[in-house]
Every structure is written in structure tokens, then in C-alpha cells.
Short mmCIF file of C-alpha atoms in Angstrom, two decimals:
data_model
loop_
_atom_site.label_atom_id
_atom_site.label_comp_id
_atom_site.label_asym_id
_atom_site.label_seq_id
_atom_site.Cartn_x
_atom_site.Cartn_y
_atom_site.Cartn_z
CA UNK A 1 0.00 0.00 0.00
CA UNK A 2 1.25 3.47 -0.91
CA UNK A 3 1.02 5.13 2.49
CA UNK A 4 2.19 8.49 1.17
CA UNK A 5 -0.55 8.54 -1.44
CA UNK A 6 -3.11 7.37 1.12
CA UNK A 7 -2.05 10.14 3.51
CA UNK A 8 -2.27 12.76 0.78
CA UNK A 9 -5.77 11.61 -0.19
CA UNK A 10 -6.82 11.72 3.45
CA UNK A 11 -5.63 15.28 3.80
CA UNK A 12 -7.65 16.33 0.77
CA UNK A 13 -11.04 15.14 1.90
CA UNK A 14 -12.16 18.70 2.61
CA UNK A 15 -12.29 21.83 0.52
CA UNK A 16 -8.93 23.05 -0.72
CA UNK A 17 -9.28 26.75 -1.60
CA UNK A 18 -6.24 28.41 -3.14
CA UNK A 19 -5.35 32.10 -3.63
CA UNK A 20 -5.06 33.40 -7.18
CA UNK A 21 -4.20 36.66 -8.91
CA UNK A 22 -7.60 38.09 -9.70
CA UNK A 23 -8.33 39.70 -13.03
CA UNK A 24 -10.43 42.83 -12.53
CA UNK A 25 -11.74 45.82 -14.46
CA UNK A 26 -9.82 49.09 -14.18
CA UNK A 27 -12.59 51.44 -12.98
CA UNK A 28 -10.89 54.38 -14.72
CA UNK A 29 -11.28 52.73 -18.13
CA UNK A 30 -14.94 51.65 -17.98
CA UNK A 31 -18.11 53.65 -17.61
CA UNK A 32 -18.84 52.18 -14.20
CA UNK A 33 -18.32 48.84 -12.50
CA UNK A 34 -22.09 48.32 -12.42
CA UNK A 35 -22.27 48.85 -16.18
CA UNK A 36 -19.78 46.06 -16.93
CA UNK A 37 -21.29 43.40 -14.66
CA UNK A 38 -23.92 40.83 -15.56
CA UNK A 39 -25.91 38.02 -13.96
CA UNK A 40 -24.41 34.55 -14.61
CA UNK A 41 -24.55 33.47 -18.26
CA UNK A 42 -27.57 31.19 -17.80
CA UNK A 43 -29.64 33.81 -15.98
CA UNK A 44 -29.39 36.50 -18.67
CA UNK A 45 -32.80 36.63 -20.35
CA UNK A 46 -32.06 36.56 -24.05
CA UNK A 47 -32.31 38.36 -26.36
CA UNK A 48 -33.69 41.41 -24.54
CA UNK A 49 -31.44 41.21 -21.49
CA UNK A 50 -28.36 40.38 -23.55
CA UNK A 51 -28.81 43.39 -25.82
CA UNK A 52 -29.46 45.63 -22.84
CA UNK A 53 -26.25 44.53 -21.16
CA UNK A 54 -24.21 44.82 -24.35
CA UNK A 55 -25.48 48.36 -24.83
CA UNK A 56 -24.84 49.38 -21.21
CA UNK A 57 -21.06 49.49 -21.76
CA UNK A 58 -18.78 48.33 -24.61
CA UNK A 59 -16.81 46.34 -22.02
CA UNK A 60 -19.72 44.51 -20.38
CA UNK A 61 -18.76 41.00 -19.29
CA UNK A 62 -21.50 39.44 -21.47
CA UNK A 63 -19.15 40.00 -24.42
CA UNK A 64 -16.98 37.30 -22.84
CA UNK A 65 -19.53 34.95 -21.24
CA UNK A 66 -22.14 35.19 -24.04
CA UNK A 67 -20.24 36.22 -27.18
CA UNK A 68 -22.41 36.76 -30.27
CA UNK A 69 -21.40 35.38 -33.67
CA UNK A 70 -22.83 33.10 -36.37
CA UNK A 71 -21.13 29.85 -35.33
CA UNK A 72 -20.00 28.44 -31.96
CA UNK A 73 -16.34 28.48 -33.00
CA UNK A 74 -16.63 32.09 -34.14
CA UNK A 75 -18.26 33.02 -30.83
CA UNK A 76 -15.47 31.46 -28.81
CA UNK A 77 -12.77 33.00 -31.01
CA UNK A 78 -14.45 36.37 -30.59
CA UNK A 79 -14.48 36.01 -26.80
CA UNK A 80 -10.78 35.08 -26.79
CA UNK A 81 -9.93 38.05 -29.03
CA UNK A 82 -11.97 40.38 -26.83
CA UNK A 83 -10.27 39.15 -23.66
CA UNK A 84 -6.80 39.56 -25.21
CA UNK A 85 -7.68 43.08 -26.38
CA UNK A 86 -9.01 44.15 -23.00
CA UNK A 87 -5.85 42.83 -21.34
CA UNK A 88 -3.57 44.65 -23.77
CA UNK A 89 -5.56 47.88 -23.36
CA UNK A 90 -5.50 47.61 -19.56
CA UNK A 91 -9.29 47.40 -19.33
CA UNK A 92 -8.73 44.22 -17.34
CA UNK A 93 -5.70 44.13 -15.05
CA UNK A 94 -4.19 41.43 -12.84
CA UNK A 95 -3.91 42.00 -9.11
CA UNK A 96 -0.25 42.22 -7.99
CA UNK A 97 -0.27 39.25 -5.62
CA UNK A 98 -2.35 36.11 -5.15
CA UNK A 99 -5.21 36.27 -2.68
CA UNK A 100 -8.65 35.08 -1.79
CA UNK A 101 -11.53 37.57 -2.08
CA UNK A 102 -14.26 38.34 0.42
CA UNK A 103 -17.46 39.14 -1.48
CA UNK A 104 -20.57 40.82 -0.06
CA UNK A 105 -24.03 41.32 -1.53
CA UNK A 106 -26.89 43.33 -0.03
CA UNK A 107 -30.35 44.22 -1.24
CA UNK A 108 -32.74 46.87 -0.02
CA UNK A 109 -34.82 44.38 2.00
CA UNK A 110 -32.34 43.36 4.66
CA UNK A 111 -30.64 40.52 2.81
CA UNK A 112 -26.90 40.22 3.49
CA UNK A 113 -24.69 37.52 1.98
CA UNK A 114 -20.95 37.16 2.36
CA UNK A 115 -18.54 34.51 1.17
CA UNK A 116 -15.03 33.79 -0.08
CA UNK A 117 -13.96 33.62 -3.72
CA UNK A 118 -10.97 31.45 -4.57
CA UNK A 119 -9.63 28.70 -6.81
CA UNK A 120 -11.00 25.40 -5.52
CA UNK A 121 -9.22 22.10 -6.15
CA UNK A 122 -11.49 19.96 -8.31
CA UNK A 123 -12.68 16.61 -7.02
CA UNK A 124 -14.68 13.64 -8.21
CA UNK A 125 -18.22 13.07 -6.85
CA UNK A 126 -17.01 9.83 -5.23
CA UNK A 127 -14.75 11.86 -2.92
CA UNK A 128 -17.77 13.53 -1.32
CA UNK A 129 -16.03 16.92 -1.16
CA UNK A 130 -18.24 18.85 -3.61
CA UNK A 131 -21.81 17.54 -3.86
CA UNK A 132 -23.77 18.11 -7.05
CA UNK A 133 -27.54 17.93 -6.75
CA UNK A 134 -28.67 18.28 -10.36
CA UNK A 135 -28.06 16.46 -13.62
CA UNK A 136 -26.44 18.43 -16.45
CA UNK A 137 -27.10 18.78 -20.17
CA UNK A 138 -24.13 17.55 -22.24
CA UNK A 139 -24.50 20.19 -24.95
CA UNK A 140 -24.27 23.00 -22.36
CA UNK A 141 -21.12 21.48 -20.83
CA UNK A 142 -19.60 21.18 -24.30
CA UNK A 143 -20.45 24.81 -25.05
CA UNK A 144 -18.93 26.12 -21.79
CA UNK A 145 -15.86 23.92 -22.22
CA UNK A 146 -15.20 25.31 -25.69
CA UNK A 147 -15.47 28.86 -24.35
CA UNK A 148 -13.10 28.17 -21.43
CA UNK A 149 -10.59 26.46 -23.74
CA UNK A 150 -10.61 29.45 -26.09
CA UNK A 151 -10.23 32.07 -23.37
CA UNK A 152 -8.09 30.00 -20.97
CA UNK A 153 -10.04 31.63 -18.15
CA UNK A 154 -12.69 31.09 -15.50
CA UNK A 155 -14.91 34.03 -16.40
CA UNK A 156 -17.41 33.82 -13.52
CA UNK A 157 -17.46 32.07 -10.14
CA UNK A 158 -19.75 29.16 -9.27
CA UNK A 159 -21.85 29.46 -6.11
CA UNK A 160 -21.12 26.73 -3.53
CA UNK A 161 -22.46 26.47 0.01
CA UNK A 162 -21.18 24.80 3.17
CA UNK A 163 -22.30 24.71 6.80
CA UNK A 164 -19.89 26.45 9.17
CA UNK A 165 -19.71 25.50 12.84
CA UNK A 166 -19.72 29.03 14.28
CA UNK A 167 -16.40 28.62 16.08
CA UNK A 168 -14.12 31.65 16.62
CA UNK A 169 -11.60 30.11 14.22
CA UNK A 170 -13.94 29.55 11.30
CA UNK A 171 -13.90 31.25 7.92
CA UNK A 172 -16.94 33.42 8.59
CA UNK A 173 -15.20 35.04 11.57
CA UNK A 174 -12.35 36.10 9.29
CA UNK A 175 -14.79 37.21 6.60
CA UNK A 176 -16.77 39.43 8.96
CA UNK A 177 -13.63 41.05 10.39
CA UNK A 178 -12.31 41.84 6.91
CA UNK A 179 -15.69 43.28 5.88
CA UNK A 180 -15.24 45.99 8.51
CA UNK A 181 -12.37 47.48 6.48
CA UNK A 182 -12.55 49.66 3.33
CA UNK A 183 -13.44 47.57 0.28
CA UNK A 184 -11.32 47.01 -2.79
CA UNK A 185 -14.36 47.86 -4.91
CA UNK A 186 -17.98 48.80 -4.30
CA UNK A 187 -20.86 49.15 -6.74
CA UNK A 188 -24.65 48.93 -6.94
CA UNK A 189 -26.22 47.18 -9.91
CA UNK A 190 -29.53 48.15 -11.47
CA UNK A 191 -31.33 45.30 -9.71
CA UNK A 192 -30.73 47.16 -6.43
CA UNK A 193 -28.02 44.86 -5.09
CA UNK A 194 -24.88 46.43 -3.70
CA UNK A 195 -21.62 44.54 -4.14
CA UNK A 196 -18.33 44.89 -2.24
CA UNK A 197 -15.08 43.01 -2.68
CA UNK A 198 -11.99 42.74 -0.46
CA UNK A 199 -8.66 41.06 -1.21
CA UNK A 200 -7.28 38.68 1.44
CA UNK A 201 -3.50 38.36 1.21
CA UNK A 202 -2.39 38.20 4.86
CA UNK A 203 -0.76 34.76 5.38
CA UNK A 204 -2.41 34.29 8.80
CA UNK A 205 -5.90 35.00 7.43
CA UNK A 206 -5.30 32.76 4.42
CA UNK A 207 -4.10 29.92 6.64
CA UNK A 208 -7.13 30.21 8.95
CA UNK A 209 -9.56 30.14 6.02
CA UNK A 210 -7.83 27.21 4.34
CA UNK A 211 -7.55 25.22 7.56
CA UNK A 212 -11.24 25.72 8.35
CA UNK A 213 -12.53 24.92 4.86
CA UNK A 214 -10.44 21.73 4.77
CA UNK A 215 -12.91 20.34 7.35
CA UNK A 216 -15.99 20.94 5.21
CA UNK A 217 -17.80 19.63 2.16
CA UNK A 218 -19.76 21.90 -0.17
CA UNK A 219 -23.03 21.73 -2.08
CA UNK A 220 -23.16 23.17 -5.60
CA UNK A 221 -25.86 25.81 -5.30
CA UNK A 222 -25.42 27.31 -8.77
CA UNK A 223 -23.08 26.25 -11.55
CA UNK A 224 -23.49 22.50 -12.15
CA UNK A 225 -22.66 22.85 -15.83
CA UNK A 226 -19.56 24.94 -15.14
CA UNK A 227 -18.41 22.47 -12.45
CA UNK A 228 -18.82 19.63 -14.96
CA UNK A 229 -16.91 21.80 -17.44
CA UNK A 230 -14.07 22.34 -14.95
CA UNK A 231 -13.80 18.60 -14.43
CA UNK A 232 -13.83 17.88 -18.17
CA UNK A 233 -11.06 20.40 -18.81
CA UNK A 234 -9.02 19.08 -15.90
CA UNK A 235 -9.09 15.65 -17.55
CA UNK A 236 -7.70 17.20 -20.75
CA UNK A 237 -4.62 18.71 -19.07
CA UNK A 238 -1.85 16.70 -17.39
CA UNK A 239 -1.72 17.36 -13.64
CA UNK A 240 -0.42 19.41 -11.97
CA UNK A 241 -1.81 22.40 -13.89
CA UNK A 242 -3.99 25.47 -13.29
CA UNK A 243 -6.87 23.39 -14.69
CA UNK A 244 -6.82 21.36 -11.46
CA UNK A 245 -8.70 24.29 -9.89
CA UNK A 246 -11.86 26.23 -10.68
CA UNK A 247 -13.19 29.65 -9.63
CA UNK A 248 -15.88 29.48 -6.92
CA UNK A 249 -17.68 31.54 -4.30
CA UNK A 250 -18.14 29.65 -1.01
CA UNK A 251 -20.94 30.82 1.29
CA UNK A 252 -21.52 29.59 4.86
CA UNK A 253 -25.29 29.06 4.89
CA UNK A 254 -25.30 28.48 8.65
CA UNK A 255 -24.54 32.20 8.87
CA UNK A 256 -25.92 33.46 5.55
CA UNK A 257 -28.90 31.33 4.40
CA UNK A 258 -29.49 31.46 0.66
CA UNK A 259 -32.82 32.02 -1.00
CA UNK A 260 -34.06 29.06 -3.02
CA UNK A 261 -36.20 29.83 -6.05
CA UNK A 262 -37.58 27.72 -8.84
CA UNK A 263 -36.40 27.60 -12.44
CA UNK A 264 -39.31 27.67 -14.87
CA UNK A 265 -39.78 25.97 -18.24
CA UNK A 266 -40.83 27.47 -21.55
CA UNK A 267 -42.16 24.84 -23.95
CA UNK A 268 -41.74 25.98 -27.55
CA UNK A 269 -44.32 24.90 -30.09
CA UNK A 270 -46.81 23.65 -27.51
CA UNK A 271 -49.82 25.96 -27.19
CA UNK A 272 -51.45 26.06 -23.76
CA UNK A 273 -54.69 24.62 -25.15
CA UNK A 274 -52.84 21.54 -26.43
CA UNK A 275 -50.93 21.14 -23.17
CA UNK A 276 -54.17 21.22 -21.19
CA UNK A 277 -55.99 18.82 -23.52
CA UNK A 278 -53.24 16.25 -23.00
CA UNK A 279 -53.76 16.49 -19.22
CA UNK A 280 -57.44 15.58 -19.34
CA UNK A 281 -58.12 12.82 -16.82
CA UNK A 282 -54.49 12.73 -15.65
CA UNK A 283 -54.29 15.87 -13.48
CA UNK A 284 -56.79 18.26 -11.94
CA UNK A 285 -56.79 21.56 -13.85
CA UNK A 286 -58.18 24.81 -12.41
CA UNK A 287 -58.52 27.94 -14.54
CA UNK A 288 -57.39 31.07 -12.65
CA UNK A 289 -58.34 34.59 -13.79
CA UNK A 290 -56.01 36.35 -11.34
CA UNK A 291 -52.76 38.36 -11.52
CA UNK A 292 -49.40 36.54 -11.40
CA UNK A 293 -48.75 37.12 -7.65
CA UNK A 294 -52.10 35.57 -6.70
CA UNK A 295 -51.56 32.68 -9.10
CA UNK A 296 -48.21 31.97 -7.46
CA UNK A 297 -49.89 31.99 -4.05
CA UNK A 298 -52.36 29.40 -5.31
CA UNK A 299 -49.42 27.33 -6.58
CA UNK A 300 -47.69 27.54 -3.20
CA UNK A 301 -50.85 26.39 -1.41
CA UNK A 302 -51.33 23.47 -3.80
CA UNK A 303 -47.65 22.48 -3.53
CA UNK A 304 -48.10 21.93 0.20
CA UNK A 305 -50.43 19.04 -0.57
CA UNK A 306 -48.56 17.45 -3.47
CA UNK A 307 -47.20 18.00 -6.96
CA UNK A 308 -48.44 21.21 -8.55
CA UNK A 309 -47.60 23.45 -11.52
CA UNK A 310 -48.88 26.64 -13.12
CA UNK A 311 -49.34 26.76 -16.88
CA UNK A 312 -49.45 30.12 -18.65
CA UNK A 313 -49.13 31.60 -22.10
CA UNK A 314 -52.73 32.23 -23.18
CA UNK A 315 -53.41 35.26 -21.01
CA UNK A 316 -54.57 33.26 -18.00
CA UNK A 317 -53.14 30.85 -15.44
CA UNK A 318 -54.00 27.19 -15.06
CA UNK A 319 -53.24 25.38 -11.80
CA UNK A 320 -52.32 21.76 -12.49
CA UNK A 321 -52.23 19.43 -9.48
CA UNK A 322 -53.45 16.10 -8.04
CA UNK A 323 -51.78 13.76 -10.58
CA UNK A 324 -53.35 10.35 -11.12
CA UNK A 325 -51.47 7.92 -8.81
CA UNK A 326 -51.51 5.18 -11.45
CA UNK A 327 -49.88 7.56 -13.95
CA UNK A 328 -47.09 8.34 -11.46
CA UNK A 329 -46.59 4.64 -10.71
CA UNK A 330 -46.16 3.93 -14.44
CA UNK A 331 -43.81 6.81 -15.20
CA UNK A 332 -41.67 7.57 -12.13
CA UNK A 333 -38.60 5.31 -11.66
CA UNK A 334 -39.05 3.18 -8.56
CA UNK A 335 -35.35 2.79 -7.73
CA UNK A 336 -34.91 6.22 -6.13
CA UNK A 337 -35.66 7.63 -2.64
CA UNK A 338 -39.20 8.81 -1.97
CA UNK A 339 -37.96 12.39 -1.60
CA UNK A 340 -36.70 12.24 -5.21
CA UNK A 341 -39.75 10.45 -6.59
CA UNK A 342 -42.12 13.09 -5.20
CA UNK A 343 -40.22 16.16 -6.43
CA UNK A 344 -42.18 18.44 -8.74
CA UNK A 345 -39.20 18.45 -11.11
CA UNK A 346 -39.23 14.64 -11.21
CA UNK A 347 -42.94 14.55 -12.04
CA UNK A 348 -42.49 17.28 -14.64
CA UNK A 349 -39.61 15.57 -16.44
CA UNK A 350 -40.46 11.88 -16.02
CA UNK A 351 -44.24 12.16 -16.37
CA UNK A 352 -45.31 15.35 -18.13
CA UNK A 353 -42.43 15.99 -20.54
CA UNK A 354 -41.50 12.41 -21.34
CA UNK A 355 -44.87 10.66 -21.35
CA UNK A 356 -47.65 13.25 -21.68
CA UNK A 357 -46.26 16.09 -23.80
CA UNK A 358 -43.47 14.08 -25.51
CA UNK A 359 -40.91 16.88 -25.25
CA UNK A 360 -37.18 15.99 -24.99
CA UNK A 361 -35.68 17.77 -21.99
CA UNK A 362 -32.34 18.20 -23.79
CA UNK A 363 -33.66 19.84 -26.95
CA UNK A 364 -33.18 23.64 -26.78
CA UNK A 365 -35.49 23.99 -29.77
CA UNK A 366 -38.33 22.54 -27.70
CA UNK A 367 -37.64 23.68 -24.12
CA UNK A 368 -35.95 26.65 -22.43
CA UNK A 369 -35.10 27.08 -18.75
CA UNK A 370 -35.77 30.59 -17.40
CA UNK A 371 -35.23 31.96 -13.89
CA UNK A 372 -37.45 35.03 -14.09
CA UNK A 373 -41.13 34.21 -13.56
CA UNK A 374 -42.69 37.17 -15.36
CA UNK A 375 -40.26 36.83 -18.27
CA UNK A 376 -41.24 33.19 -18.73
CA UNK A 377 -44.92 34.14 -18.94
CA UNK A 378 -44.23 37.04 -21.34
CA UNK A 379 -42.18 34.84 -23.67
CA UNK A 380 -44.85 32.13 -23.70
CA UNK A 381 -47.55 34.68 -24.55
CA UNK A 382 -45.40 36.25 -27.26
CA UNK A 383 -44.26 32.98 -28.85
CA UNK A 384 -47.46 30.96 -28.49
CA UNK A 385 -45.81 28.39 -26.23
CA UNK A 386 -46.53 27.13 -22.74
CA UNK A 387 -44.87 28.44 -19.57
CA UNK A 388 -44.60 25.87 -16.79
CA UNK A 389 -44.09 27.70 -13.50
CA UNK A 390 -42.57 25.76 -10.62
CA UNK A 391 -42.63 26.05 -6.84
CA UNK A 392 -39.17 26.09 -5.18
CA UNK A 393 -37.68 23.12 -3.32
CA UNK A 394 -36.46 23.52 0.27
CA UNK A 395 -32.67 23.63 0.72
CA UNK A 396 -32.78 20.78 3.27
CA UNK A 397 -34.32 18.44 0.68
CA UNK A 398 -31.62 19.38 -1.84
CA UNK A 399 -28.78 18.83 0.62
CA UNK A 400 -30.17 15.53 1.95
CA UNK A 401 -30.50 14.08 -1.55
CA UNK A 402 -27.01 15.30 -2.51
CA UNK A 403 -25.53 13.59 0.54
CA UNK A 404 -27.17 10.35 -0.60
CA UNK A 405 -25.52 10.77 -3.98
CA UNK A 406 -28.89 11.33 -5.65
CA UNK A 407 -29.06 14.05 -8.29
CA UNK A 408 -32.24 15.95 -9.00
CA UNK A 409 -33.59 16.57 -12.51
CA UNK A 410 -31.66 19.33 -14.25
CA UNK A 411 -32.51 22.93 -13.47
CA UNK A 412 -34.54 21.96 -10.39
CA UNK A 413 -33.46 24.87 -8.20
CA UNK A 414 -32.17 28.42 -8.30
CA UNK A 415 -30.15 29.41 -5.24
CA UNK A 416 -29.38 33.07 -4.70
CA UNK A 417 -28.40 35.72 -4.66
CA UNK A 418 -25.93 34.63 -7.31
CA UNK A 419 -22.55 36.32 -7.60
CA UNK A 420 -22.38 39.07 -10.20
CA UNK A 421 -20.20 38.19 -13.16
CA UNK A 422 -17.45 40.67 -13.97
CA UNK A 423 -16.18 41.62 -10.50
CA UNK A 424 -13.25 39.18 -10.49
CA UNK A 425 -12.08 36.69 -13.13
CA UNK A 426 -9.34 34.03 -13.09
CA UNK A 427 -6.92 33.70 -15.98
CA UNK A 428 -5.35 30.25 -16.12
CA UNK A 429 -2.17 31.36 -17.89
CA UNK A 430 -1.16 34.02 -15.34
#
């Protein structure tokens, strides 16, 4: 037995967060920091939101994370060219020394979230260090991998959570002390969130953070496709290399609980009338002539009793609940825990999409995944499709399933607030 290798593996059972030289915008060369930031790539509502962000500043980060060109290869080449140009012009500059970064977000309603941004050593699911909770779509992973290869950069951090123990020596204690000092940057984005960033370079602080995190495992809250992309690219590069690590934000949810929201579905080419006809005799359907907030309240009430969804796109809302038990027994795989089998996302994908509506969940021409509720309804009404609005899953359910090694259907949850893209990047060749 290789005792040295065994010892090394033992030491790496927790999170290994490493300082890096952050790549950041020079505030003197852009209109404003707020004008160059963006939500994560998969939250930008396209095309309206993309065009708005592109027009807000010629250096907005969407030009890197969502480059626009005719072909995928041209898009990735354009992003790489843009990144090289911004570096040569000094629009993006590298911090002088490696560090971790304390990141804070606030809204106007009392929400406060703080965490640490760093380069996290990648691990396999079998190691139990980083727990995924959702399946991924191969074509999205391939797309993100091609972009990261072209730019040789981690352009936006994933959001990971862990549960701190509240001891005086834990990471959150260091984070809160550092947040009392003047920030490296501060900005407020148009969604009302304020963002502050601090660099952590003191060896004692770095050692305390790294020692504490080495005792924890993390749950992927947002960024399953980018985590899968990190792992794919790591496999392509001989270790050791910068590709052994990926850019993440780690948040202690024992101190800063995240909000959990649903991700909605937009079904292209399926009018609401056809979707409802297919449900006849399989689900209870109630027609609601109420505004969106009241419809969502009705969905929340129905979700307390069982599986429930809201359909929209024809100017009204339709509450779909009480599925036929025999239908569920025929369509839901029986080899999973009850908590998984009763998820709304499971019933949607295994029963409604696969067996009732016959829509492939991987086909972007047939289905889109949208975070914003009102935007999903507007797009369905404009395009003649069907919006399927979901009720969020509790974080405890997500974490319990992840610890059992059970992944949820893709795009089952939306944890937030998500880190703004564009505040700090990681170049892999620096």
C-alpha cells in the first residue's frame, strides 16, 4: 500500500481553496463597475437582457460569457480576441499578488450575503467533497468547455455552500472582520443589489480560512454545468496544472442562508390549449383569472399538498395538481428515494415531458429554462408556447439528496443571490 498517497488523499477530503491573482476591471477605463457586470450566463434573459447589457457598456462581461457570432467556433474565437484586447488595453488588469476575495451582496430588503472567492481544487463526486444535486445537459457542458478552452479563463465564479460550525476560528469570523475594512471595490447594480469586494493576502488569514474549509464539504448551489466543465477540462490537461482548480464563491449558509427559487420551463411549439388537452383525466386543472402574484400563491398552497404546476401563455393561469397515482406509478422510476420520486421536477420531467407532452428535456429547440417568472410568462404569450411555472424546493431536501448521492432533474433549483459576473475573473495562464 502506498502510504504516502493514502495520507495525501486523506488530507484532501475537505475543501482546498487556493489564492489566485484576480483579473479585474480598471474602474478608470470603464463607464462604471455596475455597467460592466452581468448576472451569470444562464440567468441573462435573451435576447432582450443580452442586448441591454451589451449596450450598457462596450466592455460589459456578457461580451466574454455570451459572445455573439454566427457559429459556436466564431463566438469562442471572438471572446478570446476580446479578452486579449481588454488585457492589452488595460481594461482588465491582474492584481499584484495572489489572494482570496471576500465578497458581499446586499439588497434593499435586509438581505446580506458574504462569502469567499478562490480557486477550488477539483474533485470527483465519489470523494464527497463537492456535492452536485442536479443532472447536467451535455450540450451545455460542451459549449462552456469550448469557451473556457478558447479564453483560458474562469470568467465567472460558481456558487457553492457549506455549513460552518460558528467557532471563533472559522472562515466566517475572518470574513466578517475583513468586511469591517474599506473595500477594494464597491458598486450597486440596477437590480438594487450592492456589491463589495476585499482582497485577502495576509498569510495568517489565508491559513485560517484554508484550515477551516479543509474540514468541510460543499453543495453546488449554482453552476453545475460549469463544475462539470471544470472537471472535463481538468481531464484534458496533465496534472499538476492550473486546470486542477476552478473559480468558486463559497458561502456559509449556517450564517448566511441562501434564497431558493424555482427555475421555470418554456415549452416551444406547444400551445397552452394543447398542453391542457393532453392532461385531461391525468391531473386536476383549475382555470385562474387572477394576476401573477395571486396565481403563485395558489401554486404555493397546492404544492403543500402534493405536486403542482402553473401553466401560462394564453393570457390566464391554469393550476395543475393532483396527478393520477396510477400515472405516477407507471412513469416515475421506482429505484430512487421517496424524496426524489415526489419532487415536482421529477414529475415534470419523467411524467409530463416524457410521457404526456413528448418533449425531450435536452432539446433547446423545444424547451428553455428561465429563472425570471414574469419573463417566462411574457415569452410564452409572445411565442405561443406554454410556460410551466414551478414552486421552489427547500434547501434541506436538496442537501439531503445530494448527501445520498442522488441528483435531482436538471434545473430543479435556483439558489441566490448569485454572484455578479465581472467583479473578479481568473486567468489560467497568469
